[in-house]
């Protein structure tokens, strides 16, 4: 079974992208991994609320 991955362009203010880049670098992760984890955490929080 092959894991399916999709991509899409994400528009965000330059200041937010800079903050994400800085925090993900401090966390030792890529921007992609950071944003993916943040989305997963938000979905989990919404589902449990």
mmCIF file of N, CA and C in Angstrom:
data_model
loop_
_atom_site.group_PDB
_atom_site.id
_atom_site.type_symbol
_atom_site.label_atom_id
_atom_site.label_comp_id
_atom_site.label_asym_id
_atom_site.label_seq_id
_atom_site.Cartn_x
_atom_site.Cartn_y
_atom_site.Cartn_z
ATOM 1 N N UNK A 1 0.854 -1.177 0.000
ATOM 2 C CA UNK A 1 0.000 0.000 0.000
ATOM 3 C C UNK A 1 0.901 1.242 0.000
ATOM 4 N N UNK A 2 0.724 2.086 -0.969
ATOM 5 C CA UNK A 2 1.535 3.294 -1.091
ATOM 6 C C UNK A 2 0.851 4.460 -0.391
ATOM 7 N N UNK A 3 1.633 5.187 0.409
ATOM 8 C CA UNK A 3 1.109 6.346 1.124
ATOM 9 C C UNK A 3 0.880 7.484 0.136
ATOM 10 N N UNK A 4 -0.313 8.037 0.130
ATOM 11 C CA UNK A 4 -0.623 9.130 -0.785
ATOM 12 C C UNK A 4 -0.338 10.470 -0.121
ATOM 13 N N UNK A 5 0.337 11.318 -0.853
ATOM 14 C CA UNK A 5 0.665 12.661 -0.377
ATOM 15 C C UNK A 5 0.156 13.639 -1.421
ATOM 16 N N UNK A 6 -0.472 14.707 -0.970
ATOM 17 C CA UNK A 6 -0.897 15.740 -1.906
ATOM 18 C C UNK A 6 -0.202 17.043 -1.549
ATOM 19 N N UNK A 7 -0.090 17.905 -2.510
ATOM 20 C CA UNK A 7 0.525 19.206 -2.295
ATOM 21 C C UNK A 7 -0.441 20.298 -2.733
ATOM 22 N N UNK A 8 -0.271 21.457 -2.151
ATOM 23 C CA UNK A 8 -1.039 22.622 -2.581
ATOM 24 C C UNK A 8 -0.291 23.888 -2.173
ATOM 25 N N UNK A 9 -0.434 24.933 -2.959
ATOM 26 C CA UNK A 9 0.227 26.183 -2.586
ATOM 27 C C UNK A 9 -0.485 26.798 -1.379
ATOM 28 N N UNK A 10 0.287 27.360 -0.494
ATOM 29 C CA UNK A 10 -0.268 27.974 0.705
ATOM 30 C C UNK A 10 0.162 29.435 0.739
ATOM 31 N N UNK A 11 -0.795 30.326 0.787
ATOM 32 C CA UNK A 11 -0.499 31.753 0.846
ATOM 33 C C UNK A 11 -0.609 32.213 2.289
ATOM 34 N N UNK A 12 0.414 32.932 2.729
ATOM 35 C CA UNK A 12 0.392 33.497 4.078
ATOM 36 C C UNK A 12 1.219 34.776 4.074
ATOM 37 N N UNK A 13 0.957 35.653 5.000
ATOM 38 C CA UNK A 13 1.743 36.878 5.070
ATOM 39 C C UNK A 13 3.229 36.546 5.270
ATOM 40 N N UNK A 14 4.085 37.378 4.683
ATOM 41 C CA UNK A 14 5.533 37.154 4.779
ATOM 42 C C UNK A 14 5.990 37.114 6.228
ATOM 43 N N UNK A 15 5.380 37.926 7.076
ATOM 44 C CA UNK A 15 5.781 37.942 8.483
ATOM 45 C C UNK A 15 5.459 36.619 9.178
ATOM 46 N N UNK A 16 4.337 36.001 8.819
ATOM 47 C CA UNK A 16 3.981 34.707 9.397
ATOM 48 C C UNK A 16 4.924 33.623 8.887
ATOM 49 N N UNK A 17 5.242 33.665 7.600
ATOM 50 C CA UNK A 17 6.177 32.678 7.044
ATOM 51 C C UNK A 17 7.537 32.797 7.715
ATOM 52 N N UNK A 18 7.981 34.026 7.958
ATOM 53 C CA UNK A 18 9.268 34.226 8.635
ATOM 54 C C UNK A 18 9.223 33.648 10.053
ATOM 55 N N UNK A 19 8.118 33.848 10.743
ATOM 56 C CA UNK A 19 7.978 33.308 12.099
ATOM 57 C C UNK A 19 7.965 31.782 12.071
ATOM 58 N N UNK A 20 7.248 31.202 11.118
ATOM 59 C CA UNK A 20 7.208 29.740 10.980
ATOM 60 C C UNK A 20 8.602 29.205 10.676
ATOM 61 N N UNK A 21 9.313 29.868 9.783
ATOM 62 C CA UNK A 21 10.668 29.438 9.438
ATOM 63 C C UNK A 21 11.579 29.491 10.663
ATOM 64 N N UNK A 22 11.468 30.569 11.433
ATOM 65 C CA UNK A 22 12.320 30.730 12.615
ATOM 66 C C UNK A 22 12.013 29.655 13.659
ATOM 67 N N UNK A 23 10.735 29.460 13.953
ATOM 68 C CA UNK A 23 10.348 28.501 14.989
ATOM 69 C C UNK A 23 10.634 27.069 14.546
ATOM 70 N N UNK A 24 10.366 26.746 13.293
ATOM 71 C CA UNK A 24 10.651 25.388 12.828
ATOM 72 C C UNK A 24 12.149 25.112 12.850
ATOM 73 N N UNK A 25 12.956 26.116 12.527
ATOM 74 C CA UNK A 25 14.402 25.955 12.594
ATOM 75 C C UNK A 25 14.847 25.712 14.036
ATOM 76 N N UNK A 26 14.305 26.477 14.965
ATOM 77 C CA UNK A 26 14.629 26.288 16.388
ATOM 78 C C UNK A 26 14.191 24.908 16.873
ATOM 79 N N UNK A 27 13.100 24.402 16.289
ATOM 80 C CA UNK A 27 12.554 23.096 16.654
ATOM 81 C C UNK A 27 13.308 21.957 15.957
ATOM 82 N N UNK A 28 14.119 22.307 14.977
ATOM 83 C CA UNK A 28 14.875 21.287 14.250
ATOM 84 C C UNK A 28 14.051 20.539 13.220
ATOM 85 N N UNK A 29 12.984 21.185 12.719
ATOM 86 C CA UNK A 29 12.135 20.564 11.713
ATOM 87 C C UNK A 29 12.064 21.445 10.473
ATOM 88 N N UNK A 30 11.570 20.870 9.402
ATOM 89 C CA UNK A 30 11.354 21.649 8.187
ATOM 90 C C UNK A 30 10.070 22.461 8.341
ATOM 91 N N UNK A 31 9.922 23.466 7.495
ATOM 92 C CA UNK A 31 8.685 24.247 7.492
ATOM 93 C C UNK A 31 7.508 23.326 7.181
ATOM 94 N N UNK A 32 7.682 22.443 6.221
ATOM 95 C CA UNK A 32 6.611 21.517 5.845
ATOM 96 C C UNK A 32 6.187 20.654 7.036
ATOM 97 N N UNK A 33 7.155 20.086 7.736
ATOM 98 C CA UNK A 33 6.838 19.239 8.884
ATOM 99 C C UNK A 33 6.171 20.055 9.989
ATOM 100 N N UNK A 34 6.649 21.269 10.221
ATOM 101 C CA UNK A 34 6.081 22.127 11.250
ATOM 102 C C UNK A 34 4.613 22.451 10.943
ATOM 103 N N UNK A 35 4.338 22.866 9.701
ATOM 104 C CA UNK A 35 2.973 23.229 9.313
ATOM 105 C C UNK A 35 2.063 22.001 9.350
ATOM 106 N N UNK A 36 2.551 20.865 8.901
ATOM 107 C CA UNK A 36 1.766 19.630 8.929
ATOM 108 C C UNK A 36 1.406 19.255 10.361
ATOM 109 N N UNK A 37 2.369 19.329 11.268
ATOM 110 C CA UNK A 37 2.118 19.015 12.672
ATOM 111 C C UNK A 37 1.144 20.014 13.290
ATOM 112 N N UNK A 38 1.311 21.287 12.973
ATOM 113 C CA UNK A 38 0.397 22.308 13.498
ATOM 114 C C UNK A 38 -1.037 22.043 13.031
ATOM 115 N N UNK A 39 -1.199 21.667 11.778
ATOM 116 C CA UNK A 39 -2.536 21.354 11.263
ATOM 117 C C UNK A 39 -3.124 20.138 11.971
ATOM 118 N N UNK A 40 -2.319 19.111 12.151
ATOM 119 C CA UNK A 40 -2.795 17.915 12.827
ATOM 120 C C UNK A 40 -3.215 18.214 14.267
ATOM 121 N N UNK A 41 -2.424 19.044 14.965
ATOM 122 C CA UNK A 41 -2.769 19.412 16.334
ATOM 123 C C UNK A 41 -4.067 20.214 16.387
ATOM 124 N N UNK A 42 -4.260 21.112 15.438
ATOM 125 C CA UNK A 42 -5.491 21.911 15.412
ATOM 126 C C UNK A 42 -6.703 21.034 15.140
ATOM 127 N N UNK A 43 -6.580 20.122 14.197
ATOM 128 C CA UNK A 43 -7.694 19.199 13.894
ATOM 129 C C UNK A 43 -8.039 18.365 15.114
ATOM 130 N N UNK A 44 -7.030 17.861 15.807
ATOM 131 C CA UNK A 44 -7.252 17.073 17.006
ATOM 132 C C UNK A 44 -7.970 17.886 18.087
ATOM 133 N N UNK A 45 -7.549 19.139 18.258
ATOM 134 C CA UNK A 45 -8.169 20.003 19.271
ATOM 135 C C UNK A 45 -9.627 20.287 18.927
ATOM 136 N N UNK A 46 -9.907 20.539 17.667
ATOM 137 C CA UNK A 46 -11.282 20.831 17.250
ATOM 138 C C UNK A 46 -12.172 19.598 17.427
ATOM 139 N N UNK A 47 -11.637 18.423 17.115
ATOM 140 C CA UNK A 47 -12.429 17.196 17.241
ATOM 141 C C UNK A 47 -12.726 16.849 18.693
ATOM 142 N N UNK A 48 -11.823 17.204 19.608
ATOM 143 C CA UNK A 48 -12.057 16.878 21.014
ATOM 144 C C UNK A 48 -12.892 17.925 21.735
ATOM 145 N N UNK A 49 -13.006 19.103 21.144
ATOM 146 C CA UNK A 49 -13.779 20.165 21.800
ATOM 147 C C UNK A 49 -15.275 19.949 21.706
#
